[in-house]
Amino acid sequence: MKWIKYTCLTVAVGSMAVAAQAAPVIDKPAVLTDAMLSLTVSDLHGFIDEAGMVAAKVSPMINGMMIKQMIGGQLGDPMLAGVAPGKGLAVVALDTTNFFAVVEVAEGQSAAYARAIGNMGMQSKYASGLLVLAQTPEQLAKGSALAGRVQAKLLAKRSPTLRVSAQPAALIERNNDALQGFLQMMPAMMGASLMQAPGTDPKTVNDTTKLLEGEMRVLLSLCSQCESGELVLAPKNGSIQLSETFVPKAGSRLAALIESPKTATKNPAIQSRRLNEGMVMADFAMASPEAMADFINAEADILLKAMKIEEVDLAALTGVVTKWMKLYSGSACETFSFDAESGMSINYLLEVADLPAALELLKSMEKDMAPFVKLYENMGMPMQLAFREKVREHKGIPIHRLDMKISMEEMPADQQAQMAALKLDELGYDIALFDGMMLYTMGATKIETLIDRVKAGGTVEPIQARAVYPEGGCYYLDFDVGGYVEMIGAFLPEGAKGPMLPQIMALMQGVDPITSAGFRQEGRAMWSVNIPGDLIGKLGQFAMMMQMQQMQQQGMPIQ
């Protein structure tokens, strides 16, 4: 069931249709055609002021004015008065050897800035309100020639943000030979490095390097299909929002997925808080399960052939993906939590198109999952699956059971200990099919309790992400940092926990969650993560606690 869950999460990111009401406008990334990479702050004062509010959460003595004084002091302009409000700068890398910066500077301050920059050993040239900086005369000449385009393209949209833009597909194409050479050498290089660890056996090293190589190839495949991308860091009111927008390359597999027509609808009744609270709570939906199946199968085909993995039956693998993806009909939600005694707890609810067909798929899972079982076996984790139909019943609803046993004999002792702590050696899922939905639970939660909650209907309080982000998203997610700290604490040996662990655990209780959401619009996709000011402030308190403890250990007076 685990692979089904992650497939659904991928679907949510890539293929949910965006509702028209209140959805954010996804701007096309601003990129300079000639550039490998660019970094832009189009409203310098606004960005520093907002960044200062975030910094003050960590250290009350730091604010926007102080940051301006620190930067401006290096330029002989303590308050950065030479950069007018609403003006900014851009740093451009044409390639790995050609860099330059363009700063919008008032003419009256340009000479002072040029002197300060010269004292730093850099070259500069001022014209038409733009100060170009570079390390060499050659770089300066290239930067001066492109300065007008930089202002028109990168600095045109004013916002108090830091934007990093690139053209991944063009970058990979330009460096393809070097990347392919690295991929060929990576297993041997990493294998030699991993073998240095005491007690490491060759099979474990081989399995690890294969896994890492596969991840790298998947990442490169996705990037090679991305025409442009932009990472935006936006501090606001003491919080930080990090967003990534990408535009797929026309005609690519990724474009076919992002632009796929909507074939499924979302069900607002399916929300994670209807299940229970959790360390991770996610609501998501799928627009086109068929398009997602096609995408996964095409990527799997390319990966297995590139890595020459012949022991996996590709036709069987893609067939399973297609069958399960056809089962889904819209919305899904999930909660994940961890308890030191019961291990992981996962609860999952999703809409299905055909309940009898879903049951037949469950009954044939042992056979259908053979390709995935083979993959786990190749990674040193032999697996056994066993499905039992209608092991019990709750209010007329049959409850089925799927047991999954993973052999850990071939794993190193430390990995065995970690798997045992998570109780991943033997996994058991209770599954119920009713009212056009599939519900499954793993861990301490009783499926009977969740069946009653789902059947009761009514409204539920939405997760925090739905308050942070507008409607029309393909997924919404809350991540409880306090719960995560507790999970880490449960794994640490008693001797490694230290005196600060109880304090950080208490400090993080009740802190606002990290939230995330994703959207797609007009052939573009965007995901975003919001780190709340409340959490940043708590981290600042923890840093202060650590500093005070260190001072006490050193015998220094604390005021």
Coordinates of C-alpha atoms in Angstrom, one line a residue:
M1 CA 0.0 0.0 0.0
K2 CA 2.9 2.3 0.6
W3 CA 3.7 2.7 -3.1
I4 CA 0.1 3.5 -3.8
K5 CA 0.2 6.3 -1.2
Y6 CA 3.3 8.0 -2.8
T7 CA 1.8 7.6 -6.2
C8 CA -1.2 9.5 -5.1
L9 CA 1.0 12.3 -3.6
T10 CA 2.8 12.6 -6.9
V11 CA -0.5 12.7 -8.7
A12 CA -1.6 15.5 -6.4
V13 CA 1.4 17.6 -7.2
G14 CA 1.3 17.1 -10.9
S15 CA -2.2 16.6 -12.1
M16 CA -4.9 18.3 -10.0
A17 CA -6.9 20.8 -11.9
V18 CA -6.9 24.3 -10.3
A19 CA -10.3 25.7 -9.5
A20 CA -11.0 29.1 -10.8
Q21 CA -12.1 30.8 -7.6
A22 CA -9.4 32.6 -5.6
A23 CA -6.6 30.5 -7.0
P24 CA -3.2 32.3 -7.1
V25 CA -1.9 33.6 -10.3
I26 CA 1.2 31.5 -11.3
D27 CA 3.6 33.9 -13.0
K28 CA 5.8 32.5 -15.7
P29 CA 9.4 32.4 -14.3
A30 CA 11.4 35.5 -15.4
V31 CA 14.6 34.1 -17.0
L32 CA 17.3 35.7 -19.1
T33 CA 17.8 33.7 -22.3
D34 CA 21.6 33.9 -22.2
A35 CA 21.9 33.1 -18.5
M36 CA 22.6 29.8 -16.8
L37 CA 21.3 31.2 -13.5
S38 CA 20.1 34.5 -12.1
L39 CA 19.4 35.8 -8.6
T40 CA 17.1 38.8 -8.3
V41 CA 15.9 41.1 -5.5
S42 CA 13.7 43.6 -7.4
D43 CA 12.7 45.6 -4.3
L44 CA 15.8 45.7 -2.1
H45 CA 14.5 47.8 0.7
G46 CA 11.2 45.9 0.9
F47 CA 13.0 42.6 1.0
I48 CA 15.4 43.7 3.8
D49 CA 12.6 45.1 5.8
E50 CA 10.7 41.9 5.6
A51 CA 13.8 39.8 6.2
G52 CA 14.5 42.0 9.3
M53 CA 11.1 41.0 10.7
V54 CA 12.1 37.3 10.4
A55 CA 15.5 37.9 11.9
A56 CA 14.0 39.7 14.8
K57 CA 12.1 36.5 15.6
V58 CA 15.5 34.8 16.1
S59 CA 17.3 37.7 17.7
P60 CA 15.4 40.8 18.8
M61 CA 18.4 43.0 18.3
I62 CA 18.4 42.4 14.5
N63 CA 16.0 44.3 12.3
G64 CA 15.8 45.7 8.8
M65 CA 17.6 48.9 9.7
M66 CA 20.5 47.1 11.1
I67 CA 20.9 44.9 8.1
K68 CA 20.8 48.0 5.8
Q69 CA 23.5 49.6 7.9
M70 CA 25.7 46.5 7.8
I71 CA 25.4 46.2 4.0
G72 CA 25.5 50.0 3.3
G73 CA 28.5 50.5 5.5
Q74 CA 30.6 48.4 3.1
L75 CA 29.5 50.8 0.3
G76 CA 29.9 54.1 2.1
D77 CA 26.1 54.5 2.1
P78 CA 24.9 53.4 5.6
M79 CA 21.2 53.3 4.9
L80 CA 21.4 52.3 1.2
A81 CA 20.0 55.6 0.2
G82 CA 21.6 55.2 -3.2
V83 CA 19.0 52.5 -4.0
A84 CA 15.6 54.1 -4.2
P85 CA 12.6 52.4 -2.6
G86 CA 11.2 49.9 -5.1
K87 CA 14.5 49.4 -6.9
G88 CA 16.8 46.4 -6.7
L89 CA 19.5 44.3 -8.1
A90 CA 20.2 41.1 -10.1
V91 CA 23.2 38.8 -10.1
V92 CA 23.6 36.8 -13.4
A93 CA 25.7 33.8 -14.2
L94 CA 26.1 33.3 -18.0
D95 CA 28.1 30.1 -17.3
T96 CA 30.5 28.8 -14.7
T97 CA 33.1 31.5 -15.5
N98 CA 31.1 34.6 -16.4
F99 CA 29.3 36.4 -13.5
F100 CA 28.1 40.0 -13.1
A101 CA 25.7 42.0 -11.1
V102 CA 23.4 44.9 -12.1
V103 CA 22.3 47.4 -9.3
E104 CA 19.8 50.2 -9.8
V105 CA 21.7 53.1 -8.2
A106 CA 20.9 56.8 -8.2
E107 CA 23.4 58.9 -10.2
G108 CA 24.4 60.9 -7.1
Q109 CA 25.6 57.8 -5.3
S110 CA 27.1 56.0 -8.2
A111 CA 30.6 57.4 -7.8
A112 CA 30.7 56.4 -4.1
Y113 CA 29.5 52.9 -4.9
A114 CA 32.1 52.6 -7.7
R115 CA 34.9 53.6 -5.3
A116 CA 33.8 51.2 -2.6
I117 CA 33.6 48.4 -5.2
G118 CA 37.0 49.2 -6.6
N119 CA 38.4 49.0 -3.1
M120 CA 37.1 45.4 -3.0
G121 CA 39.1 44.6 -6.1
M122 CA 36.1 44.6 -8.5
Q123 CA 35.3 46.3 -11.8
S124 CA 32.3 48.6 -12.3
K125 CA 30.6 50.7 -14.9
Y126 CA 27.6 53.1 -14.5
A127 CA 25.2 54.1 -17.2
S128 CA 21.5 55.0 -17.3
G129 CA 20.8 54.4 -13.6
L130 CA 22.5 50.9 -13.7
L131 CA 25.7 50.1 -12.0
V132 CA 27.3 46.9 -13.4
L133 CA 29.8 45.0 -11.3
A134 CA 32.1 42.2 -12.3
Q135 CA 35.5 40.6 -11.4
T136 CA 37.2 41.1 -14.7
P137 CA 37.0 43.6 -17.6
E138 CA 35.7 40.8 -19.9
Q139 CA 32.9 40.0 -17.5
L140 CA 32.2 43.7 -17.1
A141 CA 31.9 44.2 -20.9
K142 CA 29.4 41.3 -21.1
G143 CA 27.4 42.5 -18.2
S144 CA 27.2 46.1 -19.5
A145 CA 26.0 44.8 -22.9
L146 CA 23.2 42.9 -21.1
A147 CA 22.3 45.4 -18.4
G148 CA 19.3 46.8 -20.1
R149 CA 17.8 43.4 -20.8
V150 CA 18.5 42.4 -17.2
Q151 CA 16.5 45.4 -16.0
A152 CA 13.7 44.8 -18.5
K153 CA 13.4 41.1 -17.9
L154 CA 14.5 40.3 -14.3
L155 CA 13.7 43.6 -12.5
A156 CA 10.4 44.5 -14.2
K157 CA 8.2 42.8 -11.6
R158 CA 8.7 44.5 -8.2
S159 CA 8.3 42.4 -5.1
P160 CA 10.1 42.2 -1.7
T161 CA 11.4 38.7 -2.6
L162 CA 14.5 36.9 -3.6
R163 CA 14.1 35.0 -6.9
V164 CA 16.5 32.4 -8.3
S165 CA 15.7 31.5 -11.9
A166 CA 17.1 29.0 -14.3
Q167 CA 16.5 27.0 -17.5
P168 CA 17.1 23.4 -16.4
A169 CA 16.5 21.7 -19.8
A170 CA 18.9 24.0 -21.6
L171 CA 21.5 23.7 -18.7
I172 CA 21.3 19.9 -18.8
E173 CA 21.6 19.8 -22.6
R174 CA 24.6 22.1 -22.5
N175 CA 26.4 19.9 -19.9
N176 CA 25.0 16.5 -21.0
D177 CA 28.3 14.8 -21.8
A178 CA 29.7 15.8 -18.4
L179 CA 26.5 14.6 -16.6
Q180 CA 26.5 11.3 -18.4
G181 CA 30.2 10.8 -17.5
F182 CA 29.4 11.5 -13.9
L183 CA 26.6 9.0 -13.9
Q184 CA 28.8 6.3 -15.3
M185 CA 31.5 6.9 -12.6
M186 CA 29.2 7.6 -9.7
P187 CA 28.5 4.0 -8.6
A188 CA 32.2 3.2 -8.5
M189 CA 33.1 6.5 -6.7
M190 CA 30.4 6.2 -4.1
G191 CA 31.0 2.5 -3.7
A192 CA 34.6 3.1 -2.8
S193 CA 33.6 5.8 -0.4
L194 CA 30.9 3.7 1.3
M195 CA 33.2 0.7 1.7
Q196 CA 35.4 2.7 4.0
A197 CA 32.8 2.4 6.7
P198 CA 33.5 -0.4 9.2
G199 CA 31.4 -3.5 8.8
T200 CA 30.0 -2.6 5.4
D201 CA 29.4 -5.5 3.1
P202 CA 29.7 -5.2 -0.7
K203 CA 26.0 -6.1 -1.4
T204 CA 24.7 -3.3 0.8
V205 CA 27.1 -0.9 -0.9
N206 CA 25.9 -2.1 -4.3
D207 CA 22.2 -1.8 -3.4
T208 CA 22.8 1.7 -1.9
T209 CA 24.7 3.0 -5.0
K210 CA 22.0 1.6 -7.3
L211 CA 19.3 3.4 -5.4
L212 CA 21.2 6.7 -5.4
E213 CA 22.0 6.4 -9.1
G214 CA 18.3 5.8 -9.8
E215 CA 17.3 8.8 -7.8
M216 CA 19.8 11.0 -9.7
R217 CA 18.6 9.7 -13.0
V218 CA 15.0 10.4 -12.2
L219 CA 15.9 14.0 -11.0
L220 CA 17.8 14.6 -14.2
S221 CA 15.0 13.3 -16.3
L222 CA 12.5 15.7 -14.7
C223 CA 14.9 18.6 -15.0
S224 CA 15.5 17.9 -18.6
Q225 CA 11.8 18.3 -19.2
C226 CA 11.6 21.6 -17.4
E227 CA 12.0 24.6 -19.7
S228 CA 12.2 27.2 -17.0
G229 CA 12.0 27.3 -13.2
E230 CA 12.0 29.8 -10.4
L231 CA 12.5 29.5 -6.7
V232 CA 11.1 32.4 -4.7
L233 CA 12.0 33.2 -1.1
A234 CA 9.4 35.6 0.4
P235 CA 9.7 36.8 4.0
K236 CA 6.4 38.3 5.2
N237 CA 5.3 39.5 8.6
G238 CA 7.9 37.3 10.3
S239 CA 7.2 34.2 8.4
I240 CA 9.0 32.7 5.4
Q241 CA 7.3 31.3 2.3
L242 CA 9.4 29.3 -0.2
S243 CA 7.8 28.6 -3.6
E244 CA 8.9 26.9 -6.7
T245 CA 7.3 27.4 -10.2
F246 CA 8.2 25.5 -13.3
V247 CA 7.1 25.4 -16.9
P248 CA 7.5 22.0 -18.7
K249 CA 9.2 21.8 -22.0
A250 CA 6.7 21.7 -24.9
G251 CA 6.1 18.2 -26.1
S252 CA 7.7 16.5 -23.1
R253 CA 6.2 13.8 -20.9
L254 CA 6.0 16.3 -18.1
A255 CA 4.1 18.8 -20.3
A256 CA 1.6 16.0 -21.2
L257 CA 1.0 15.4 -17.5
I258 CA 0.7 19.1 -16.4
E259 CA -1.5 20.0 -19.3
S260 CA -3.7 16.8 -19.1
P261 CA -7.4 17.6 -19.1
K262 CA -9.4 17.1 -15.9
T263 CA -11.2 13.7 -15.9
A264 CA -11.9 13.5 -12.1
T265 CA -13.7 15.6 -9.6
K266 CA -12.7 16.4 -6.0
N267 CA -14.8 15.6 -3.0
P268 CA -14.7 18.3 -0.3
A269 CA -15.9 15.8 2.3
I270 CA -12.6 13.9 2.1
Q271 CA -10.3 15.8 4.5
S272 CA -7.6 14.5 6.7
R273 CA -9.0 15.9 9.9
R274 CA -12.0 13.7 9.4
L275 CA -9.6 10.8 10.2
N276 CA -7.6 12.1 13.2
E277 CA -4.7 14.4 14.2
G278 CA -1.2 13.5 12.9
M279 CA 2.3 14.6 12.6
V280 CA 1.6 14.9 8.8
M281 CA -1.9 15.7 7.6
A282 CA -2.5 16.0 3.9
D283 CA -5.5 16.6 1.6
F284 CA -5.0 16.1 -2.1
A285 CA -6.9 15.3 -5.3
M286 CA -6.2 14.0 -8.8
A287 CA -7.3 15.5 -12.1
S288 CA -6.2 12.7 -14.5
P289 CA -5.1 9.3 -13.1
E290 CA -4.7 8.1 -16.6
A291 CA -2.2 10.8 -17.4
M292 CA -0.3 10.1 -14.2
A293 CA -0.1 6.4 -15.1
D294 CA 1.3 7.2 -18.5
F295 CA 3.9 9.5 -17.0
I296 CA 5.0 7.0 -14.3
N297 CA 5.2 4.1 -16.8
A298 CA 7.2 6.2 -19.4
E299 CA 9.7 7.3 -16.7
A300 CA 10.1 3.8 -15.3
D301 CA 10.8 2.5 -18.8
I302 CA 13.5 5.0 -19.4
L303 CA 15.0 4.4 -15.9
L304 CA 15.2 0.6 -16.1
K305 CA 16.7 0.7 -19.6
A306 CA 19.3 3.3 -18.7
M307 CA 20.4 1.3 -15.6
K308 CA 20.1 -2.0 -17.5
I309 CA 17.9 -3.5 -14.9
E310 CA 16.7 -6.6 -16.7
E311 CA 15.5 -8.7 -13.8
V312 CA 12.3 -6.5 -13.4
D313 CA 9.4 -7.3 -15.7
L314 CA 8.7 -3.9 -17.1
A315 CA 5.4 -4.9 -18.7
A316 CA 4.1 -6.3 -15.4
L317 CA 5.3 -3.2 -13.5
T318 CA 3.6 -0.8 -15.8
G319 CA 0.5 -3.0 -15.9
V320 CA 0.1 -2.8 -12.1
V321 CA 0.5 1.0 -12.1
T322 CA -2.1 1.4 -14.8
K323 CA -4.6 -0.9 -13.1
W324 CA -4.3 0.9 -9.7
M325 CA -4.4 4.4 -11.2
K326 CA -7.6 3.6 -13.1
L327 CA -9.1 2.8 -9.7
Y328 CA -8.9 6.3 -8.4
S329 CA -11.7 8.8 -9.0
G330 CA -10.8 12.0 -7.3
S331 CA -9.9 13.1 -3.7
A332 CA -7.8 11.5 -1.0
C333 CA -6.5 12.4 2.4
E334 CA -3.9 11.0 4.8
T335 CA -2.6 11.3 8.4
F336 CA 0.8 10.1 9.6
S337 CA 2.0 9.9 13.2
F338 CA 4.6 8.1 15.2
D339 CA 4.5 6.6 18.7
A340 CA 7.5 4.9 20.4
E341 CA 5.4 1.9 21.5
S342 CA 3.3 1.3 18.4
G343 CA 5.6 2.7 15.7
M344 CA 4.2 4.4 12.6
S345 CA 0.5 5.0 12.2
I346 CA -0.9 5.7 8.8
N347 CA -4.5 6.4 8.0
Y348 CA -5.6 6.8 4.4
L349 CA -9.0 7.6 2.7
L350 CA -9.5 7.9 -1.0
E351 CA -12.3 7.8 -3.6
V352 CA -12.5 4.8 -5.9
A353 CA -14.3 4.4 -9.1
D354 CA -15.5 0.8 -8.7
L355 CA -15.6 -1.0 -5.3
P356 CA -15.9 -4.6 -6.7
A357 CA -12.9 -3.9 -9.0
A358 CA -11.0 -2.5 -6.0
L359 CA -11.6 -5.7 -4.1
E360 CA -10.5 -7.8 -7.0
L361 CA -7.3 -5.8 -7.2
L362 CA -6.6 -6.4 -3.5
K363 CA -7.2 -10.1 -3.9
S364 CA -4.7 -10.2 -6.8
M365 CA -2.2 -8.1 -5.0
E366 CA 0.3 -10.9 -4.2
K367 CA 0.6 -11.6 -7.9
D368 CA 0.4 -8.0 -9.1
M369 CA 3.0 -6.8 -6.7
A370 CA 5.6 -9.3 -7.8
P371 CA 7.6 -6.7 -9.8
F372 CA 7.7 -4.4 -6.7
V373 CA 8.6 -7.3 -4.5
K374 CA 11.5 -8.1 -6.9
L375 CA 12.7 -4.5 -6.6
Y376 CA 12.8 -4.7 -2.8
E377 CA 14.6 -8.0 -3.0
N378 CA 17.2 -6.4 -5.2
M379 CA 17.7 -3.8 -2.6
G380 CA 18.4 -6.4 0.1
M381 CA 14.9 -6.4 1.6
P382 CA 13.1 -9.6 0.6
M383 CA 9.3 -9.1 1.1
Q384 CA 6.3 -11.4 1.6
L385 CA 2.7 -10.2 1.0
A386 CA -0.5 -11.9 2.2
F387 CA -4.0 -10.7 1.7
R388 CA -7.0 -12.0 3.6
E389 CA -10.5 -11.2 2.7
K390 CA -13.1 -10.2 5.3
V391 CA -11.2 -11.1 8.5
R392 CA -14.0 -9.3 10.5
E393 CA -16.9 -7.0 10.0
H394 CA -18.0 -3.6 11.4
K395 CA -21.7 -2.5 11.1
G396 CA -22.1 -4.6 8.0
I397 CA -18.8 -3.4 6.4
P398 CA -16.2 -6.1 5.7
I399 CA -12.7 -5.5 6.9
H400 CA -9.9 -7.0 5.0
R401 CA -6.2 -7.5 6.0
L402 CA -3.0 -7.1 4.1
D403 CA 0.2 -8.3 5.9
M404 CA 3.6 -7.3 4.6
K405 CA 6.7 -8.9 6.1
I406 CA 10.2 -7.6 5.2
S407 CA 13.3 -9.7 5.9
M408 CA 16.1 -7.7 7.4
E409 CA 18.7 -10.5 7.5
E410 CA 20.8 -8.9 4.7
M411 CA 20.8 -5.4 6.3
P412 CA 23.6 -4.1 8.5
A413 CA 22.8 -4.2 12.2
D414 CA 22.2 -0.4 12.6
Q415 CA 19.6 -0.5 9.7
Q416 CA 17.9 -3.5 11.3
A417 CA 17.6 -1.6 14.6
Q418 CA 16.1 1.4 12.8
M419 CA 13.6 -0.7 10.9
A420 CA 12.7 -2.5 14.1
A421 CA 12.2 0.8 16.0
L422 CA 9.8 1.9 13.3
K423 CA 8.2 -1.5 13.3
L424 CA 8.7 -1.8 9.6
D425 CA 9.7 -5.4 9.6
E426 CA 6.1 -6.5 9.9
L427 CA 3.4 -4.2 8.5
G428 CA -0.3 -4.8 8.7
Y429 CA -3.0 -2.9 7.0
D430 CA -6.7 -3.1 7.8
I431 CA -8.8 -2.2 4.7
A432 CA -12.4 -1.3 4.2
L433 CA -14.4 -0.5 1.0
F434 CA -17.6 1.3 1.4
D435 CA -19.6 4.3 0.0
G436 CA -17.3 4.7 -3.0
M437 CA -14.2 4.9 -0.8
M438 CA -11.3 2.9 0.3
L439 CA -10.1 3.3 3.9
Y440 CA -7.0 1.7 5.2
T441 CA -5.1 2.0 8.5
M442 CA -1.7 0.9 9.8
G443 CA -0.6 1.1 13.4
A444 CA -2.5 1.9 16.5
T445 CA -5.6 3.5 15.0
K446 CA -8.6 1.2 15.0
I447 CA -10.2 1.2 11.5
E448 CA -13.7 0.8 13.1
T449 CA -13.3 4.2 14.8
L450 CA -12.5 5.8 11.4
I451 CA -15.3 4.0 9.6
D452 CA -17.7 5.6 12.1
R453 CA -16.2 9.1 11.7
V454 CA -16.4 8.9 7.9
K455 CA -20.0 7.5 7.9
A456 CA -21.1 10.2 10.4
G457 CA -20.4 12.9 7.7
G458 CA -20.8 16.6 8.7
T459 CA -18.2 19.3 8.5
V460 CA -14.7 19.2 10.0
E461 CA -12.2 21.9 10.8
P462 CA -9.8 22.3 7.8
I463 CA -6.1 21.8 8.3
Q464 CA -4.0 25.0 8.7
A465 CA -2.6 24.9 5.1
R466 CA -6.1 25.7 3.8
A467 CA -6.0 28.9 5.9
V468 CA -2.5 29.9 4.7
Y469 CA -3.1 29.2 1.0
P470 CA -6.0 30.0 -1.3
E471 CA -8.6 27.6 -2.7
G472 CA -8.0 25.7 -5.9
G473 CA -4.9 23.7 -4.8
C474 CA -4.0 20.2 -5.8
Y475 CA -2.8 19.4 -2.3
Y476 CA -2.7 20.9 1.2
L477 CA -0.3 19.7 3.9
D478 CA 0.4 20.4 7.6
F479 CA 3.7 19.2 9.2
D480 CA 3.9 19.3 13.0
V481 CA 7.4 20.0 14.0
G482 CA 6.7 19.2 17.7
G483 CA 5.6 15.7 16.7
Y484 CA 8.7 15.3 14.5
V485 CA 11.0 16.2 17.4
E486 CA 9.2 13.6 19.6
M487 CA 9.8 11.0 16.9
I488 CA 13.5 11.8 16.7
G489 CA 13.7 11.7 20.5
A490 CA 12.2 8.2 20.5
F491 CA 14.9 6.9 18.1
L492 CA 17.9 8.3 20.1
P493 CA 19.7 6.0 22.5
E494 CA 19.3 7.2 26.1
G495 CA 23.0 8.2 26.2
A496 CA 22.7 10.4 23.1
K497 CA 19.6 12.4 24.1
G498 CA 21.3 15.0 26.3
P499 CA 19.8 17.4 28.7
M500 CA 18.4 19.8 26.0
L501 CA 16.0 17.2 24.4
P502 CA 13.2 17.6 27.0
Q503 CA 13.5 21.3 26.7
I504 CA 13.2 21.4 22.9
M505 CA 10.4 18.9 23.0
A506 CA 8.5 21.1 25.5
L507 CA 9.3 24.3 23.5
M508 CA 7.9 22.8 20.2
Q509 CA 4.6 21.6 21.7
G510 CA 1.7 23.5 20.2
V511 CA 3.8 25.5 17.7
D512 CA 2.2 26.4 14.4
P513 CA 2.8 23.8 11.7
I514 CA 4.8 24.1 8.6
T515 CA 2.3 24.2 5.8
S516 CA 2.5 23.4 2.1
A517 CA 0.2 23.5 -1.0
G518 CA 0.5 23.0 -4.8
F519 CA -1.3 24.5 -7.8
R520 CA -1.3 24.2 -11.6
Q521 CA -2.4 26.8 -14.1
E522 CA -2.1 27.4 -17.8
G523 CA 0.6 24.7 -18.3
R524 CA 2.6 25.9 -15.2
A525 CA 2.9 24.2 -11.8
M526 CA 3.8 25.6 -8.4
W527 CA 4.4 24.2 -5.0
S528 CA 5.0 26.3 -1.8
V529 CA 6.1 25.8 1.8
N530 CA 5.3 28.3 4.6
I531 CA 7.5 28.4 7.7
P532 CA 5.5 30.3 10.3
G533 CA 6.9 33.1 12.4
D534 CA 5.8 31.2 15.6
L535 CA 8.1 28.3 14.7
I536 CA 11.0 30.6 13.7
G537 CA 10.7 32.4 17.1
K538 CA 10.8 29.0 18.9
L539 CA 13.9 28.1 17.0
G540 CA 15.4 31.4 18.1
Q541 CA 14.6 30.6 21.7
F542 CA 16.2 27.2 21.4
A543 CA 19.4 28.7 19.9
M544 CA 19.5 31.1 22.8
M545 CA 19.1 28.2 25.3
M546 CA 21.9 26.4 23.6
Q547 CA 24.1 29.5 23.8
M548 CA 23.4 30.0 27.5
Q549 CA 24.2 26.3 28.2
Q550 CA 27.5 26.6 26.4
M551 CA 28.4 29.7 28.4
Q552 CA 27.5 27.9 31.6
Q553 CA 29.8 25.0 30.6
Q554 CA 32.6 27.4 29.9
G555 CA 32.1 29.2 33.3
M556 CA 31.1 32.5 31.7
P557 CA 28.7 34.9 33.5
I558 CA 25.2 35.0 32.1
Q559 CA 23.4 38.4 32.2

